[in-house]
PDB file of C-alpha atoms in Angstrom:
ATOM      1  CA  UNK A   1       0.000   0.000   0.000  1.00  0.00           C
ATOM      2  CA  UNK A   2       1.230   3.486  -0.861  1.00  0.00           C
ATOM      3  CA  UNK A   3      -0.374   5.402   1.971  1.00  0.00           C
ATOM      4  CA  UNK A   4       1.360   8.780   2.590  1.00  0.00           C
ATOM      5  CA  UNK A   5       3.846   8.205  -0.265  1.00  0.00           C
ATOM      6  CA  UNK A   6       2.992  11.335  -2.251  1.00  0.00           C
ATOM      7  CA  UNK A   7       5.387  12.584  -4.898  1.00  0.00           C
ATOM      8  CA  UNK A   8       7.024  11.710  -8.184  1.00  0.00           C
ATOM      9  CA  UNK A   9       9.896   9.191  -8.165  1.00  0.00           C
ATOM     10  CA  UNK A  10      11.643  10.964 -11.086  1.00  0.00           C
ATOM     11  CA  UNK A  11      13.052   7.619 -12.355  1.00  0.00           C
ATOM     12  CA  UNK A  12      15.652   7.571  -9.568  1.00  0.00           C
ATOM     13  CA  UNK A  13      16.341   5.564  -6.463  1.00  0.00           C
ATOM     14  CA  UNK A  14      15.665   7.190  -3.092  1.00  0.00           C
ATOM     15  CA  UNK A  15      19.179   8.482  -2.376  1.00  0.00           C
ATOM     16  CA  UNK A  16      19.641   9.982  -5.838  1.00  0.00           C
ATOM     17  CA  UNK A  17      16.181  11.574  -5.741  1.00  0.00           C
ATOM     18  CA  UNK A  18      16.866  13.046  -2.296  1.00  0.00           C
ATOM     19  CA  UNK A  19      20.201  14.498  -3.449  1.00  0.00           C
ATOM     20  CA  UNK A  20      18.682  15.899  -6.650  1.00  0.00           C
ATOM     21  CA  UNK A  21      15.844  17.655  -4.836  1.00  0.00           C
ATOM     22  CA  UNK A  22      18.184  18.940  -2.137  1.00  0.00           C
ATOM     23  CA  UNK A  23      20.456  20.535  -4.752  1.00  0.00           C
ATOM     24  CA  UNK A  24      17.517  21.962  -6.706  1.00  0.00           C
ATOM     25  CA  UNK A  25      15.993  23.536  -3.595  1.00  0.00           C
ATOM     26  CA  UNK A  26      19.386  24.949  -2.582  1.00  0.00           C
ATOM     27  CA  UNK A  27      19.837  26.561  -6.000  1.00  0.00           C
ATOM     28  CA  UNK A  28      16.265  27.888  -6.019  1.00  0.00           C
ATOM     29  CA  UNK A  29      16.661  29.519  -2.613  1.00  0.00           C
ATOM     30  CA  UNK A  30      20.115  30.911  -3.451  1.00  0.00           C
ATOM     31  CA  UNK A  31      19.421  32.223  -6.981  1.00  0.00           C
ATOM     32  CA  UNK A  32      15.639  32.676  -6.516  1.00  0.00           C
ATOM     33  CA  UNK A  33      14.926  31.150  -9.943  1.00  0.00           C
ATOM     34  CA  UNK A  34      16.017  27.998 -11.794  1.00  0.00           C
ATOM     35  CA  UNK A  35      15.200  26.296 -15.110  1.00  0.00           C
ATOM     36  CA  UNK A  36      14.375  22.574 -15.060  1.00  0.00           C
ATOM     37  CA  UNK A  37      11.880  20.034 -16.404  1.00  0.00           C
ATOM     38  CA  UNK A  38       8.228  20.124 -15.352  1.00  0.00           C
ATOM     39  CA  UNK A  39       8.322  17.010 -13.150  1.00  0.00           C
ATOM     40  CA  UNK A  40      11.418  18.199 -11.282  1.00  0.00           C
ATOM     41  CA  UNK A  41       9.967  21.702 -11.015  1.00  0.00           C
ATOM     42  CA  UNK A  42       6.812  20.476  -9.301  1.00  0.00           C
ATOM     43  CA  UNK A  43       8.726  18.431  -6.720  1.00  0.00           C
ATOM     44  CA  UNK A  44      11.248  21.225  -6.147  1.00  0.00           C
ATOM     45  CA  UNK A  45       8.491  23.777  -5.595  1.00  0.00           C
ATOM     46  CA  UNK A  46       6.756  21.507  -3.054  1.00  0.00           C
ATOM     47  CA  UNK A  47       9.932  21.065  -1.033  1.00  0.00           C
ATOM     48  CA  UNK A  48      10.959  24.731  -1.290  1.00  0.00           C
ATOM     49  CA  UNK A  49       7.563  25.879  -0.022  1.00  0.00           C
ATOM     50  CA  UNK A  50       7.930  23.556   2.955  1.00  0.00           C
ATOM     51  CA  UNK A  51      11.382  25.008   3.723  1.00  0.00           C
ATOM     52  CA  UNK A  52      10.116  28.611   3.526  1.00  0.00           C
ATOM     53  CA  UNK A  53       7.237  27.756   5.846  1.00  0.00           C
ATOM     54  CA  UNK A  54       9.676  26.287   8.367  1.00  0.00           C
ATOM     55  CA  UNK A  55      11.925  29.353   8.084  1.00  0.00           C
ATOM     56  CA  UNK A  56       9.097  31.759   8.918  1.00  0.00           C
ATOM     57  CA  UNK A  57       9.340  30.655  12.557  1.00  0.00           C
ATOM     58  CA  UNK A  58      13.050  31.239  13.100  1.00  0.00           C
ATOM     59  CA  UNK A  59      13.784  28.790  15.902  1.00  0.00           C
ATOM     60  CA  UNK A  60      16.872  26.639  16.250  1.00  0.00           C
ATOM     61  CA  UNK A  61      14.818  23.491  15.728  1.00  0.00           C
ATOM     62  CA  UNK A  62      13.416  24.763  12.409  1.00  0.00           C
ATOM     63  CA  UNK A  63      16.882  25.879  11.305  1.00  0.00           C
ATOM     64  CA  UNK A  64      18.172  22.353  11.909  1.00  0.00           C
ATOM     65  CA  UNK A  65      15.213  20.819  10.060  1.00  0.00           C
ATOM     66  CA  UNK A  66      15.981  23.047   7.053  1.00  0.00           C
ATOM     67  CA  UNK A  67      19.694  22.181   7.261  1.00  0.00           C
ATOM     68  CA  UNK A  68      18.762  18.495   6.865  1.00  0.00           C
ATOM     69  CA  UNK A  69      17.479  19.257   3.370  1.00  0.00           C
ATOM     70  CA  UNK A  70      19.451  22.281   2.146  1.00  0.00           C
ATOM     71  CA  UNK A  71      22.927  21.379   3.538  1.00  0.00           C
ATOM     72  CA  UNK A  72      24.449  24.804   2.786  1.00  0.00           C
ATOM     73  CA  UNK A  73      24.837  27.237   5.671  1.00  0.00           C
ATOM     74  CA  UNK A  74      25.011  30.362   3.490  1.00  0.00           C
ATOM     75  CA  UNK A  75      21.762  29.490   1.733  1.00  0.00           C
ATOM     76  CA  UNK A  76      20.048  28.725   5.046  1.00  0.00           C
ATOM     77  CA  UNK A  77      21.292  32.043   6.401  1.00  0.00           C
ATOM     78  CA  UNK A  78      19.795  33.835   3.381  1.00  0.00           C
ATOM     79  CA  UNK A  79      16.554  31.873   3.757  1.00  0.00           C
ATOM     80  CA  UNK A  80      16.082  32.838   7.407  1.00  0.00           C
ATOM     81  CA  UNK A  81      17.262  36.461   7.128  1.00  0.00           C
ATOM     82  CA  UNK A  82      16.030  37.597   3.678  1.00  0.00           C
ATOM     83  CA  UNK A  83      13.478  35.223   2.139  1.00  0.00           C
ATOM     84  CA  UNK A  84      11.347  34.188   5.145  1.00  0.00           C
ATOM     85  CA  UNK A  85      10.615  37.758   6.377  1.00  0.00           C
ATOM     86  CA  UNK A  86       9.420  38.607   2.855  1.00  0.00           C
ATOM     87  CA  UNK A  87       6.647  35.993   3.127  1.00  0.00           C
ATOM     88  CA  UNK A  88       5.763  36.489   6.800  1.00  0.00           C
ATOM     89  CA  UNK A  89       2.179  37.604   6.088  1.00  0.00           C
ATOM     90  CA  UNK A  90       1.594  35.051   3.306  1.00  0.00           C
ATOM     91  CA  UNK A  91       0.267  31.522   3.938  1.00  0.00           C
ATOM     92  CA  UNK A  92       1.730  29.522   1.045  1.00  0.00           C
ATOM     93  CA  UNK A  93       2.101  30.126  -2.667  1.00  0.00           C
ATOM     94  CA  UNK A  94       5.710  31.249  -2.468  1.00  0.00           C
ATOM     95  CA  UNK A  95       6.786  29.735  -5.795  1.00  0.00           C
ATOM     96  CA  UNK A  96       5.620  30.095  -9.384  1.00  0.00           C
ATOM     97  CA  UNK A  97       6.173  27.628 -12.250  1.00  0.00           C
ATOM     98  CA  UNK A  98       6.364  29.175 -15.732  1.00  0.00           C
ATOM     99  CA  UNK A  99       6.396  26.835 -18.736  1.00  0.00           C
ATOM    100  CA  UNK A 100       9.068  27.802 -21.284  1.00  0.00           C
ATOM    101  CA  UNK A 101       8.694  25.278 -24.089  1.00  0.00           C
ATOM    102  CA  UNK A 102      10.175  21.983 -25.146  1.00  0.00           C
ATOM    103  CA  UNK A 103      13.850  21.036 -24.921  1.00  0.00           C
ATOM    104  CA  UNK A 104      15.410  20.355 -28.285  1.00  0.00           C
ATOM    105  CA  UNK A 105      17.188  17.075 -27.479  1.00  0.00           C
ATOM    106  CA  UNK A 106      14.471  14.982 -25.874  1.00  0.00           C
ATOM    107  CA  UNK A 107      11.358  17.180 -26.184  1.00  0.00           C
ATOM    108  CA  UNK A 108      10.991  17.508 -22.394  1.00  0.00           C
ATOM    109  CA  UNK A 109       8.825  20.414 -21.217  1.00  0.00           C
ATOM    110  CA  UNK A 110      11.123  22.996 -19.607  1.00  0.00           C
ATOM    111  CA  UNK A 111       9.947  25.282 -16.818  1.00  0.00           C
ATOM    112  CA  UNK A 112      11.244  28.176 -14.799  1.00  0.00           C
ATOM    113  CA  UNK A 113      10.669  27.926 -11.046  1.00  0.00           C
ATOM    114  CA  UNK A 114      10.905  31.249  -9.250  1.00  0.00           C
ATOM    115  CA  UNK A 115      10.075  32.755  -5.910  1.00  0.00           C
ATOM    116  CA  UNK A 116       7.100  35.115  -6.142  1.00  0.00           C
TER     117      UNK A 116
END
C-alpha cells in the first residue's frame, strides 16, 4: 500500500532523488529562480515551499530541520534572514512555475521555477 507516499519518483532511487531535490531547492533559494523540467519543477516547488514555511518561525529546531534538506549554511542564512521575512504575512504560494517550451534534445517540457 502506498499510503502517505505522495510525490514523483523521477526515475531515480531514493538516495539519488533526495540528493537531486536537495540541490535543486538549494539553487532555487540561493538564486531565486532555476530552469528545469516540469516534473522536477513540481517536486522542487513543493519542497521549497515547505522550507520557507519552516523558516518563517526562526527557531533553532526549524533551522536544523531546514539544514537536513538544504545542507548549505550560506543558503540557510539567506533563507532565514532575507526570504522568510518577505513571506511572513503570506500563507503559502511562495513559488511560481512558468512553462518555457520543449527542450530540443528529448522534447521535455522545460519550466522556470521562481520565488514570487
